[in-house]
CSV table of C-alpha atoms in Angstrom, one decimal:
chain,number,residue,atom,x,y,z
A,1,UNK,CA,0.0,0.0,0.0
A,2,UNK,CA,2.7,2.5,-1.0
A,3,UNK,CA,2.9,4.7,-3.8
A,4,UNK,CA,5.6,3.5,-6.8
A,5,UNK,CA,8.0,6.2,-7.3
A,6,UNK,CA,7.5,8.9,-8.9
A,7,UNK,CA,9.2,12.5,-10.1
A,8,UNK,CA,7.6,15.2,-8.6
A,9,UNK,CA,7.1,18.8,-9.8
A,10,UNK,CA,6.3,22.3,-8.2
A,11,UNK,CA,5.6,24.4,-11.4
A,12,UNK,CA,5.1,28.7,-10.7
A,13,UNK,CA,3.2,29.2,-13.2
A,14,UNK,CA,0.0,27.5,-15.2
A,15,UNK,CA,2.5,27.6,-18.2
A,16,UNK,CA,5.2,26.0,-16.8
A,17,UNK,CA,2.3,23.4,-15.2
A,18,UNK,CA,1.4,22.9,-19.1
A,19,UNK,CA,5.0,22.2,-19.9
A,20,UNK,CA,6.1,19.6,-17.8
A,21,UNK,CA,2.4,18.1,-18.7
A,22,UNK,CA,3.3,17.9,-22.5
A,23,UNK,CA,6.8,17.0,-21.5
A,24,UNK,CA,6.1,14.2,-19.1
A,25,UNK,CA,3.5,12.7,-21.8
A,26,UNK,CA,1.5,9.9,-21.2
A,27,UNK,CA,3.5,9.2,-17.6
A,28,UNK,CA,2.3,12.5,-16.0
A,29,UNK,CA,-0.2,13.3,-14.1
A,30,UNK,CA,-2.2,16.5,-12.0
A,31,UNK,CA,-2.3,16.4,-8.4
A,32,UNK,CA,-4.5,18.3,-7.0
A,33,UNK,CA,-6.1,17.7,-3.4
A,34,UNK,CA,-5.5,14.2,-4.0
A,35,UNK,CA,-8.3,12.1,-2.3
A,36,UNK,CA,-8.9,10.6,-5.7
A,37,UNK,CA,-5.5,10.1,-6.9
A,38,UNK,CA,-3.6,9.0,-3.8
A,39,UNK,CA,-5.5,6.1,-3.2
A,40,UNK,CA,-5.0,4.9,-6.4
A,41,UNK,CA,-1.1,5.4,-6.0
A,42,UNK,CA,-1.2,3.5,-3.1
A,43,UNK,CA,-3.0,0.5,-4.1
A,44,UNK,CA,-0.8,1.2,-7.5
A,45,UNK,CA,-3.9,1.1,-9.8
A,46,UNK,CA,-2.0,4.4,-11.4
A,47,UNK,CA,2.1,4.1,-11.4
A,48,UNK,CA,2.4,7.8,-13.0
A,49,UNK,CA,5.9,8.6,-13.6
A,50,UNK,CA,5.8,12.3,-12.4
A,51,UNK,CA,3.6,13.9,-10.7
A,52,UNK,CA,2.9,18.0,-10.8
A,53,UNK,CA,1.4,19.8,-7.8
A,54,UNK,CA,-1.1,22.2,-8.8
A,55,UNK,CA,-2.5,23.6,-5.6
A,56,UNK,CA,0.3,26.5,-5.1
A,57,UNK,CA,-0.8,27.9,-8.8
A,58,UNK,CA,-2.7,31.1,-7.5
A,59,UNK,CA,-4.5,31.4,-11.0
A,60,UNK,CA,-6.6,28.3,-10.4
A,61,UNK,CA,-7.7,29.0,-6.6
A,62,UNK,CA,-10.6,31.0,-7.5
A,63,UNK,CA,-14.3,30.5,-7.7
A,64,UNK,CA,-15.7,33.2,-10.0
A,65,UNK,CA,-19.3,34.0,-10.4
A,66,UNK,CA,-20.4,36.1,-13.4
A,67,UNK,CA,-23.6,36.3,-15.1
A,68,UNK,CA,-25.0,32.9,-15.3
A,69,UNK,CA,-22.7,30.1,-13.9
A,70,UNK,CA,-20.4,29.5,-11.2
A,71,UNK,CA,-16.4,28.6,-12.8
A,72,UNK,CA,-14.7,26.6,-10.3
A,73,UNK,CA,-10.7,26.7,-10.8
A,74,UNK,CA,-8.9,23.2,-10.3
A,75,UNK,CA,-7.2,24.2,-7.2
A,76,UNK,CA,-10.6,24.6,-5.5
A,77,UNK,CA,-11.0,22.1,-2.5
A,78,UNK,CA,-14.3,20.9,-2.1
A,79,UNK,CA,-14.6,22.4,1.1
A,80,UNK,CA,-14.1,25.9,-0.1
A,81,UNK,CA,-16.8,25.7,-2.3
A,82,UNK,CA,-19.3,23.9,0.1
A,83,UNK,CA,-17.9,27.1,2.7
A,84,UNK,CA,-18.7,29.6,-0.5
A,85,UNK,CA,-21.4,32.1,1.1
A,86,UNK,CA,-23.7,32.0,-2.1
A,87,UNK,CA,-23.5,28.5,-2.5
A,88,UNK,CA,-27.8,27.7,-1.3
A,89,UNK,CA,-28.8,30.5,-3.4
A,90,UNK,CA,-26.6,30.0,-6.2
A,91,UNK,CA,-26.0,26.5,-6.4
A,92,UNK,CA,-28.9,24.7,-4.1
A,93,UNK,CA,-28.3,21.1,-5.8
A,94,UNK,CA,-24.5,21.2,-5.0
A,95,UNK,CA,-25.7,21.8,-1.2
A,96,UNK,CA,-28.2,19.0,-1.1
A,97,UNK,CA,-25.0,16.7,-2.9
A,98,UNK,CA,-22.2,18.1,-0.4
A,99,UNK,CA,-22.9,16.3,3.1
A,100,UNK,CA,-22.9,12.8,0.6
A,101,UNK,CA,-19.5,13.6,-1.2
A,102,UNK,CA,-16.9,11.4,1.1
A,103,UNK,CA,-16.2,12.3,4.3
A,104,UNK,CA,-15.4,15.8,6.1
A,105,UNK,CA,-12.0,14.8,6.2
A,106,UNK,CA,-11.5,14.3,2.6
A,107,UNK,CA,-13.4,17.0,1.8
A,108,UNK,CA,-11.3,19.2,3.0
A,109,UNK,CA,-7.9,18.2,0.8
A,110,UNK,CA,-10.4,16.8,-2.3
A,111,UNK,CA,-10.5,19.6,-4.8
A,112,UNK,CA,-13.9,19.7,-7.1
A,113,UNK,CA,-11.9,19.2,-10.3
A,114,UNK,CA,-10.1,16.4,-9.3
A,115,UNK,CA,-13.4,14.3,-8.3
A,116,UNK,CA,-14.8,15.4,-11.9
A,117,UNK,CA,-10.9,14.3,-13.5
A,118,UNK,CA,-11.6,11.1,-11.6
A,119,UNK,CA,-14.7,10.2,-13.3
A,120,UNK,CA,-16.0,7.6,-10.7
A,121,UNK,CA,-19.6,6.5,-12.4
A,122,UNK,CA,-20.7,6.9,-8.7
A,123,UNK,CA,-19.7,10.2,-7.3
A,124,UNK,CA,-21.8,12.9,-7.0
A,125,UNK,CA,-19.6,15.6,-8.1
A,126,UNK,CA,-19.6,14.4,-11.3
A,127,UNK,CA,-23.3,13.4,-11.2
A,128,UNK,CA,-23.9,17.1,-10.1
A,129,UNK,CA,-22.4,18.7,-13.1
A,130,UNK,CA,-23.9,16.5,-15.4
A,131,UNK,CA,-27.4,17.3,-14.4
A,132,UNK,CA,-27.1,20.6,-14.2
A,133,UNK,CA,-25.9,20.9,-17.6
A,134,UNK,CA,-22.3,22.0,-16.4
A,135,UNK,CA,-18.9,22.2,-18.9
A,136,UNK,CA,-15.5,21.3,-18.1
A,137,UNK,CA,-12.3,23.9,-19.6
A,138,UNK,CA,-9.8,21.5,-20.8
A,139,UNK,CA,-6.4,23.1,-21.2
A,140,UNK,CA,-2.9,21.5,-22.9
A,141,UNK,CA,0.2,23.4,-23.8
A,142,UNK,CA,-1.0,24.2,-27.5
A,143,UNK,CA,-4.9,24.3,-27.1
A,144,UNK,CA,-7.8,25.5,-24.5
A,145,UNK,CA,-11.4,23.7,-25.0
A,146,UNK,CA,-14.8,23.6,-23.7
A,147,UNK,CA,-16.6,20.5,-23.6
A,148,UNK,CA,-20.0,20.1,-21.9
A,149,UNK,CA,-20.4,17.6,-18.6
A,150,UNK,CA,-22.3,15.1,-21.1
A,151,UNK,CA,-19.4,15.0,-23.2
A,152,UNK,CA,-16.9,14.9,-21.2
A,153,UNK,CA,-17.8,11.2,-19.1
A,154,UNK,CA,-17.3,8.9,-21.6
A,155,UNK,CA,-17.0,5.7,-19.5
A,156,UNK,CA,-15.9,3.6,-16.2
A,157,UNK,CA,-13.6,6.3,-14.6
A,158,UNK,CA,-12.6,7.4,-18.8
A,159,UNK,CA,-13.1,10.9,-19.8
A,160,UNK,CA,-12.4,13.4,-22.8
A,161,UNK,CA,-9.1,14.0,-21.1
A,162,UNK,CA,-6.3,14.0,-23.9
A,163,UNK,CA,-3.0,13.3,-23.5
A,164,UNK,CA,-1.1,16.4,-22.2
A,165,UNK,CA,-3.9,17.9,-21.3
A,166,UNK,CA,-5.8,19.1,-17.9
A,167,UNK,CA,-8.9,20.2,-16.2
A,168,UNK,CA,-8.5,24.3,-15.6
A,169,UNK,CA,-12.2,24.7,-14.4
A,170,UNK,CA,-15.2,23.1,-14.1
A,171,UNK,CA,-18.6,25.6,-15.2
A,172,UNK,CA,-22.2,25.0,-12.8
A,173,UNK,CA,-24.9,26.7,-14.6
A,174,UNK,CA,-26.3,29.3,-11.7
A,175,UNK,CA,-29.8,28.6,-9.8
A,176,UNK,CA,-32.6,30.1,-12.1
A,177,UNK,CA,-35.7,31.7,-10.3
A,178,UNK,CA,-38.8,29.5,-10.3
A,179,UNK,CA,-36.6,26.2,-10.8
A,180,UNK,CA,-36.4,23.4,-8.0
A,181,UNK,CA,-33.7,21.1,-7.6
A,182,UNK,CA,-32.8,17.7,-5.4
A,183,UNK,CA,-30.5,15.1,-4.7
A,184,UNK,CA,-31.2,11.6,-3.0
A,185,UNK,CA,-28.7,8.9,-1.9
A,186,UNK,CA,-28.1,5.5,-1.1
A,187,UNK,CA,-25.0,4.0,0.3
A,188,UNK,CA,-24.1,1.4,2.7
A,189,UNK,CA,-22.6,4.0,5.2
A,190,UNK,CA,-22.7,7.4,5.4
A,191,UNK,CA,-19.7,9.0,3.2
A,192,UNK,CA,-19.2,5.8,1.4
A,193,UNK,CA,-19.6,5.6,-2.6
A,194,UNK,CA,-23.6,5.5,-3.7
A,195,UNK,CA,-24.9,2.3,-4.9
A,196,UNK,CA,-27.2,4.8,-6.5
A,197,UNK,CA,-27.6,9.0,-6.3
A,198,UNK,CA,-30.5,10.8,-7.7
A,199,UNK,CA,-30.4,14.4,-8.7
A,200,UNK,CA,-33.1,16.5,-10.3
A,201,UNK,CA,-33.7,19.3,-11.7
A,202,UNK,CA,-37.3,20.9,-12.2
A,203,UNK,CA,-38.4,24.0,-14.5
A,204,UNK,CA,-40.6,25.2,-16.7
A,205,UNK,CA,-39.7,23.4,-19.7
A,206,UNK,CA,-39.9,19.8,-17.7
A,207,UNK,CA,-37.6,17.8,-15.5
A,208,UNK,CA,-33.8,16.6,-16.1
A,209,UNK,CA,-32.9,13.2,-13.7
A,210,UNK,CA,-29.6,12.6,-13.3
A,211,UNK,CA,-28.5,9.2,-12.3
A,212,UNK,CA,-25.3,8.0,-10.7
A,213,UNK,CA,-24.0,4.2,-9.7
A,214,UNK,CA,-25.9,2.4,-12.3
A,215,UNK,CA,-24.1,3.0,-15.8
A,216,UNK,CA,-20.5,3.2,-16.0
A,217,UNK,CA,-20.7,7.0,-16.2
A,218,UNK,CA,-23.4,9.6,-14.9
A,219,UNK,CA,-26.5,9.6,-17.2
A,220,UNK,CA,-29.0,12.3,-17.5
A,221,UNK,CA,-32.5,12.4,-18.7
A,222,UNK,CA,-34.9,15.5,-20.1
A,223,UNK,CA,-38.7,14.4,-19.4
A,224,UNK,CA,-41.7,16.7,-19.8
A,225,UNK,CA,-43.6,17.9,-17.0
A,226,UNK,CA,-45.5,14.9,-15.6
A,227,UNK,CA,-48.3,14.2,-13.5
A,228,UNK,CA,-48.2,11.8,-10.5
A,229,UNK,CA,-49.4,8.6,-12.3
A,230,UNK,CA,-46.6,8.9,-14.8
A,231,UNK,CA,-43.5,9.0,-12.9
A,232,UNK,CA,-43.6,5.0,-12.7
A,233,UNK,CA,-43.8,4.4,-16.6
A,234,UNK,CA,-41.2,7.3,-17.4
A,235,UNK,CA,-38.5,6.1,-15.1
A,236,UNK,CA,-39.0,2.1,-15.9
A,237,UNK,CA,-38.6,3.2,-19.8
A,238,UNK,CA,-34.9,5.5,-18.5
A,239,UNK,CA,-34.3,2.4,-16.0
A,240,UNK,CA,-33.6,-0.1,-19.0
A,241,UNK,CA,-31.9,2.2,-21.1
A,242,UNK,CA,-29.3,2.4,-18.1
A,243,UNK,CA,-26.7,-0.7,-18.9
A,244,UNK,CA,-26.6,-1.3,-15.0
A,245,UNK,CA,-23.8,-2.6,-13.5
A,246,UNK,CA,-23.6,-5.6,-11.0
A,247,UNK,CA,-20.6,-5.8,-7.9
A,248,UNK,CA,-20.4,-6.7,-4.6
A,249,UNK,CA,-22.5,-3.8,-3.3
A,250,UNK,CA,-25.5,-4.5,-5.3
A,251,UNK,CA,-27.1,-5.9,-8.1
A,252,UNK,CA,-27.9,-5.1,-11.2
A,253,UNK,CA,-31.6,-5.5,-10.6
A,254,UNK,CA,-31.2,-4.0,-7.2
A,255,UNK,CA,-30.1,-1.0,-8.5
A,256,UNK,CA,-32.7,-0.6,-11.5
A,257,UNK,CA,-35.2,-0.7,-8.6
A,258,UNK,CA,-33.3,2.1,-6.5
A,259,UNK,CA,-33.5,4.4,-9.6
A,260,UNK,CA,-37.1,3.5,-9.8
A,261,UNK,CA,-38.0,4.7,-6.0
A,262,UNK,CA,-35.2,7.0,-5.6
A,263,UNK,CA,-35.8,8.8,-8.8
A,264,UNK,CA,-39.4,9.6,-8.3
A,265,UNK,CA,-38.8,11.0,-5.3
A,266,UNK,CA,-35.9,13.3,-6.2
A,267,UNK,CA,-38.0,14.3,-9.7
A,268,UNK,CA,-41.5,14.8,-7.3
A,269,UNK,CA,-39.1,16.4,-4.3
A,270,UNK,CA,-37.7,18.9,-6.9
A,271,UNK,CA,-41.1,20.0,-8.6
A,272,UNK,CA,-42.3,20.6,-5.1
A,273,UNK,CA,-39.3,22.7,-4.8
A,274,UNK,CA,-40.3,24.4,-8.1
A,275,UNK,CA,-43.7,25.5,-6.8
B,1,UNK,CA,10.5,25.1,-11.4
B,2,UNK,CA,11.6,22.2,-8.3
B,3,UNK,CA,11.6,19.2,-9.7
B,4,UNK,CA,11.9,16.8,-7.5
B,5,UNK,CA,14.0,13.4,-9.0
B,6,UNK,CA,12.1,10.1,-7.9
B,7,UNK,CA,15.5,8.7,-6.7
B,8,UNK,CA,16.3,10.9,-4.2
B,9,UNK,CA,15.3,12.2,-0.5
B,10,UNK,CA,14.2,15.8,-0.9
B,11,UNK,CA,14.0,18.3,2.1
B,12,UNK,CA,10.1,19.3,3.1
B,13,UNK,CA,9.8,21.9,5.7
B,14,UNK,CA,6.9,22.5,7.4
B,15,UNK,CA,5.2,23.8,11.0
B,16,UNK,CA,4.3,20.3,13.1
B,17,UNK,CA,3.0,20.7,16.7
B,18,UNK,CA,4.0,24.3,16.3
B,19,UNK,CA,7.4,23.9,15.6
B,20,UNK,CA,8.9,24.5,12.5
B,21,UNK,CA,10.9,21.3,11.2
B,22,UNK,CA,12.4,19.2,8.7
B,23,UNK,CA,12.4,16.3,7.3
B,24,UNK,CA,13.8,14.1,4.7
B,25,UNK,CA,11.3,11.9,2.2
B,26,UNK,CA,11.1,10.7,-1.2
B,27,UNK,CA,8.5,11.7,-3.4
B,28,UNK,CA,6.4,8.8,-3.0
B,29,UNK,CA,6.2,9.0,1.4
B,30,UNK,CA,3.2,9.6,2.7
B,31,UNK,CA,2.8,11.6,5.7
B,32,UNK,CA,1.5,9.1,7.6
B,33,UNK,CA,4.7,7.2,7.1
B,34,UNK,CA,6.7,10.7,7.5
B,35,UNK,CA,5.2,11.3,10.5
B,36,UNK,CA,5.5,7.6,11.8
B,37,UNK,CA,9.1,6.7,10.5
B,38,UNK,CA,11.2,9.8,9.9
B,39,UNK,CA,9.6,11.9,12.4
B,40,UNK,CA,9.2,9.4,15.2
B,41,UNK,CA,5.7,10.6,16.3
B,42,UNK,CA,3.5,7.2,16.3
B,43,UNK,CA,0.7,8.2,18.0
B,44,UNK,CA,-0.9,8.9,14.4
B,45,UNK,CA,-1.8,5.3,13.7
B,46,UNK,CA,-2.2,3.9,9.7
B,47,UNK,CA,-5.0,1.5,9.2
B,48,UNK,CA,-6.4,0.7,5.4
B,49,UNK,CA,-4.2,3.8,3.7
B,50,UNK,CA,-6.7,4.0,1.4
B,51,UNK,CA,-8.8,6.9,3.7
B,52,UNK,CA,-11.7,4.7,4.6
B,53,UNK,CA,-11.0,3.8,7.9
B,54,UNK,CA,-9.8,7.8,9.4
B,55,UNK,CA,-7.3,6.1,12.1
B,56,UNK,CA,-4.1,8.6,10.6
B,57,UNK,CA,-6.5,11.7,10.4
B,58,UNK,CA,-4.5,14.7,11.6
B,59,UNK,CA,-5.0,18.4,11.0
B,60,UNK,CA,-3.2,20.1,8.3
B,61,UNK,CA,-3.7,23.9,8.3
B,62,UNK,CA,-6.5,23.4,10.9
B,63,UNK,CA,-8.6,21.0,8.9
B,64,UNK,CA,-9.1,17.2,9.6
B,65,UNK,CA,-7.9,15.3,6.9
B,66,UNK,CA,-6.6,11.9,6.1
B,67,UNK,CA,-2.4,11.6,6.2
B,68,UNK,CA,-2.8,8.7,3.7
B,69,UNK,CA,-4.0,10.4,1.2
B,70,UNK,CA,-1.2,13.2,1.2
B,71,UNK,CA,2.0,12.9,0.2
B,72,UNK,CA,4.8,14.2,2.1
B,73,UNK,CA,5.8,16.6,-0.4
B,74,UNK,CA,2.1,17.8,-0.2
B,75,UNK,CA,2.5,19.5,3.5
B,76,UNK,CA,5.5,21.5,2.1
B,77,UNK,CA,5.1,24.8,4.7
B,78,UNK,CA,1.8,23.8,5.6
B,79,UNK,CA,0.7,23.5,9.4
B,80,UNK,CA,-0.1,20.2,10.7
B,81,UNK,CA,-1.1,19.0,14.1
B,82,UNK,CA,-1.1,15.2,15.3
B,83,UNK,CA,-2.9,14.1,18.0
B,84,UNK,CA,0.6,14.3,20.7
B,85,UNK,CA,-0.2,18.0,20.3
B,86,UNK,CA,-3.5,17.8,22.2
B,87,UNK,CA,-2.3,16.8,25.8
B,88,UNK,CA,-1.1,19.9,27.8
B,89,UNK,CA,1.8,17.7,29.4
B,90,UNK,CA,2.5,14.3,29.3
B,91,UNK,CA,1.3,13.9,32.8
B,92,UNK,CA,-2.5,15.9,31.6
B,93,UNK,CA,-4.8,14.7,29.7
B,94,UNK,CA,-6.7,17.4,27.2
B,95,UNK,CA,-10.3,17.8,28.1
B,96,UNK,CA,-11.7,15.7,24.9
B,97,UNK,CA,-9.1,13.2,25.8
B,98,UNK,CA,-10.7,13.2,29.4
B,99,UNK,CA,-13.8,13.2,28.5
B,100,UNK,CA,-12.8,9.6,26.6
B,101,UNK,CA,-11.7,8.3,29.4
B,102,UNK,CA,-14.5,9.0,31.6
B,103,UNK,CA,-17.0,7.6,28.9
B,104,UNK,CA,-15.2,5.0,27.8
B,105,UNK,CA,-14.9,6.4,24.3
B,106,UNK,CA,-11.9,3.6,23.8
B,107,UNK,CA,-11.2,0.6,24.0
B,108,UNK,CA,-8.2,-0.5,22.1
B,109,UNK,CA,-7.3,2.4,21.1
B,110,UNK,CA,-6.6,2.3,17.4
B,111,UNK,CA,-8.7,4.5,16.4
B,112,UNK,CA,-9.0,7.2,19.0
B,113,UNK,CA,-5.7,9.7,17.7
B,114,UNK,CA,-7.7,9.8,14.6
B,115,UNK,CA,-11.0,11.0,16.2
B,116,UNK,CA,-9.4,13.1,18.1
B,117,UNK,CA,-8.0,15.1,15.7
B,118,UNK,CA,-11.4,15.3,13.6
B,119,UNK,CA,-13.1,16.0,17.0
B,120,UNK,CA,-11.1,18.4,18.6
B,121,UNK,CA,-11.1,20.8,14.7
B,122,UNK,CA,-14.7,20.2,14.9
B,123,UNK,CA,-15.1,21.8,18.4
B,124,UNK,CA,-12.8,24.4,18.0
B,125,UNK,CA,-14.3,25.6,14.5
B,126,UNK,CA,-18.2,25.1,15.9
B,127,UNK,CA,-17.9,25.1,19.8
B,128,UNK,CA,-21.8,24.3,19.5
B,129,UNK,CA,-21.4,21.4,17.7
B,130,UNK,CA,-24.1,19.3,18.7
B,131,UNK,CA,-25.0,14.9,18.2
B,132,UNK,CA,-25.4,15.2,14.4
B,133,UNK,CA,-22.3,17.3,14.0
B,134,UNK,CA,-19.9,15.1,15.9
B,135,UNK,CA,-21.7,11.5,14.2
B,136,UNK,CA,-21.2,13.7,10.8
B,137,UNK,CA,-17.7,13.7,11.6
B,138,UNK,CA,-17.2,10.6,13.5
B,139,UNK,CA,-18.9,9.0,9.8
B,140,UNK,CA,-15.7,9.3,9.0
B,141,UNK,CA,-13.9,7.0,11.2
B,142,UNK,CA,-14.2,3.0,11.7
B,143,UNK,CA,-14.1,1.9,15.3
B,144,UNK,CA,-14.5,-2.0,15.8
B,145,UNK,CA,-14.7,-2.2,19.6
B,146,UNK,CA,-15.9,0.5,21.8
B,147,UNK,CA,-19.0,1.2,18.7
B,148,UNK,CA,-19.7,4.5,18.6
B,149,UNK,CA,-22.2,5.4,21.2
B,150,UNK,CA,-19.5,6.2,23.8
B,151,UNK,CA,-17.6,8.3,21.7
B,152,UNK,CA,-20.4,10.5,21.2
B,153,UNK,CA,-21.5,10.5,24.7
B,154,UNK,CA,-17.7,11.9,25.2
B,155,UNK,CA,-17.3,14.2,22.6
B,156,UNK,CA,-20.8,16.2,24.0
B,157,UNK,CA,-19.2,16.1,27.1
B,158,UNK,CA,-16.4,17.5,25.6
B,159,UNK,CA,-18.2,20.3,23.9
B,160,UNK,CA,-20.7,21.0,27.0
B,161,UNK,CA,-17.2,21.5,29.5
B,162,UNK,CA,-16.3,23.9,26.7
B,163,UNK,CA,-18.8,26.2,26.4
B,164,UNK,CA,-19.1,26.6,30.2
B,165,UNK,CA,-15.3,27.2,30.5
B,166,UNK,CA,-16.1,30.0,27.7
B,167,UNK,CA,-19.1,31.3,29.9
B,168,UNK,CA,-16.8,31.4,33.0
B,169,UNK,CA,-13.7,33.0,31.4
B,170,UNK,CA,-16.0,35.4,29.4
């Protein structure tokens, strides 16, 4: 249970970060807060060659709001953004998801880019972003893109990432008047990884269920508005479009009925938040 | 730009019990081995070193967090406290670590530094901390012997012999 060794790098500068990135090719990798990262060094499921230490990089510490989203830089712990004094009325489903996400303890090192970098298909970080519609700002030493949440989770713990390149900042659409929003768990403990997590989102235009545990990456749905009787049918036609995964936690089928109870009450718990 | 070679033991200063010192690791040491094995302070114990079971949780830069899951190299200048800087003397115990005693909040002991470190950041941050504050915290720990109501009972004692001390010395 020890890390394999590894160079390790302190760059000044976001450019210099960049560098030793492109330099290092496929053996580097970001370290942020590492509560993602380290235990995957020490169980050696990643044997990166070197290592670069974002969190003394000024330029990626902030949390900017501007007109209609919230750009979390990749130096952000998690704790500073659950801390951030806006974050009920700005951001009300990232509240509801916070007390689930790990522990206090690892909240407080884990940044909110990392967990996204990570891609676990169960976390609600991830899950979060997706549902609301979020974007991720990839950045390499030759290119800057934008690519939306959706895009961006291709697979079990796979993303968009390219070689060389690395998450700057992570976009949460802001809280729109007259829109409620939810998020419902289960796990076997408190603070361990959800068999399944709901989120929802509820507007005028109809309701977006976001789904995390079940697929090998978070899914989200767009339904219309829907009255009570129709929750059941709507959510048994999105549960077997999900490819749901079976582990030692739970079932496949287990799970499928999870999304079926959980998800109609995060979708009917966020259009009573909408009224 | 440090780079540090994978090879060799680089220098990492930082602030420990409130006193600045240094130590020697390579790239890939974790604090809690740091701590442990260069440093000589064992009272941080390592469990799963995967950060599920919170027995190495010490503070670093006031927070509770998992020593693990951070690299040596990570703590570079930062602040961190381990549990042997919560007793006044060796010959005192501090009042959460009473309070364990007199509630039997241990049994074996593994587990307690770690909780003690989570605890005692929780009540100096939120000295009203109540029952779901200290379980939300203590979620983050595995005991397998004393079982958790004890540890609770002790850490509201804790809390309630702090905020009358406050009252008095206010």
């Amino acid at each position: 249970m020890k890390p394999a060794s590894f160079d390790f790098i302190c760059p000044d500068t976001l450019d210099e970060a960049l560098s030793a990135l492109a330099e290092a090719g496929g053996d580097g990798r970001i370290i942020a807060g590492g509560q993602s990262l380290v235990p995957m060094l020490n169980m050696r499921l990643a044997r990166p060659g070197v290592l670069i230490d974002i969190m003394r990089l000024e330029a990626l510490r902030r949390i900017e709001t501007s007109g209609d989203g919230i750009t979390v830089g990749a130096a952000v712990r998690q704790a500073e953004l659950e801390a951030s004094p806006n974050l009920l009325r700005d951001l009300p489903l990232l509240a509801a998801a916070f007390p689930w996400i790990g522990h206090v303890q690892t909240r407080a090192r884990g940044t909110v880019c990392g967990s996204v970098a990570h891609a676990d298909p169960s976390a609600e970080l991830p899950l979060s972003l997706v549902t609301l519609g979020g974007a991720v700002s990839l950045r390499s030493r030759k290119q800057k893109r934008k690519v939306t949440a959706d895009d961006f989770f291709i697979g079990m713990m796979a993303t968009d990432l390219a070689e060389g390149e690395m998450i700057e900042a992570v976009h949460f659409p802001k809280a729109r008047p007259g829109t409620g929003y939810a998020f419902r768990e289960v796990g076997r403990r408190h603070g361990d990884f959800a068999i399944v997590a709901c989120a929802a989102v509820a507007d005028d235009k109809g309701l977006r269920l976001g789904i995390a545990g079940v697929d090998d990456r978070p899914r989200v749905f767009a339904l219309p508005a829907l009255d009570d009787d129709q929750f059941d049918d709507a959510l048994n036609d999105i549960v077997w479009s999900l490819n749901a995964r079976e582990d030692i936690h739970a079932s496949a089928r287990y799970r499928r009925e999870l999304v079926r109870n959980l998800g109609r009450e995060t979708l009917k718990e966020a259009s009573r938040c909408r009224a | 730009m440090p780079r540090m070679n994978a090879a060799q033991r680089h220098g990492i200063e930082f602030t420990l019990n409130g006193r600045k010192v240094r130590a020697e690791a390579e790239n890939r040491m974790l604090l809690s081995d740091l701590l442990r094995h260069e440093i000589g302070l064992t009272g941080t114990h390592v469990g799963c070193e995967h950060g599920v079971c919170g027995a190495c949780t010490v503070q670093i830069d006031g927070k509770p967090a998992r020593a693990c899951l951070t690299l040596a190299q990570q703590v570079r200048g930062s602040d961190v406290r381990t549990v042997e800087a919560l007793a006044p003397d060796p010959a005192e115990l501090s009042p959460l670590q009473a309070a364990f005693r007199r509630h039997h909040g241990l049994q074996c002991g593994f587990c307690t530094p770690g909780i003690l470190m989570s605890l005692d950041a929780l009540l100096r941050e939120r000295p009203d901390a109540g029952r779901e504050d200290i379980r939300e915290h203590l979620s983050g720990h595995l005991c397998r012997c004393t079982g958790y109501a004890t540890i609770v009972k002790a850490a509201l004692a804790a809390a309630e012999e702090q905020r009358k001390e406050e009252t008095t010395n206010a």
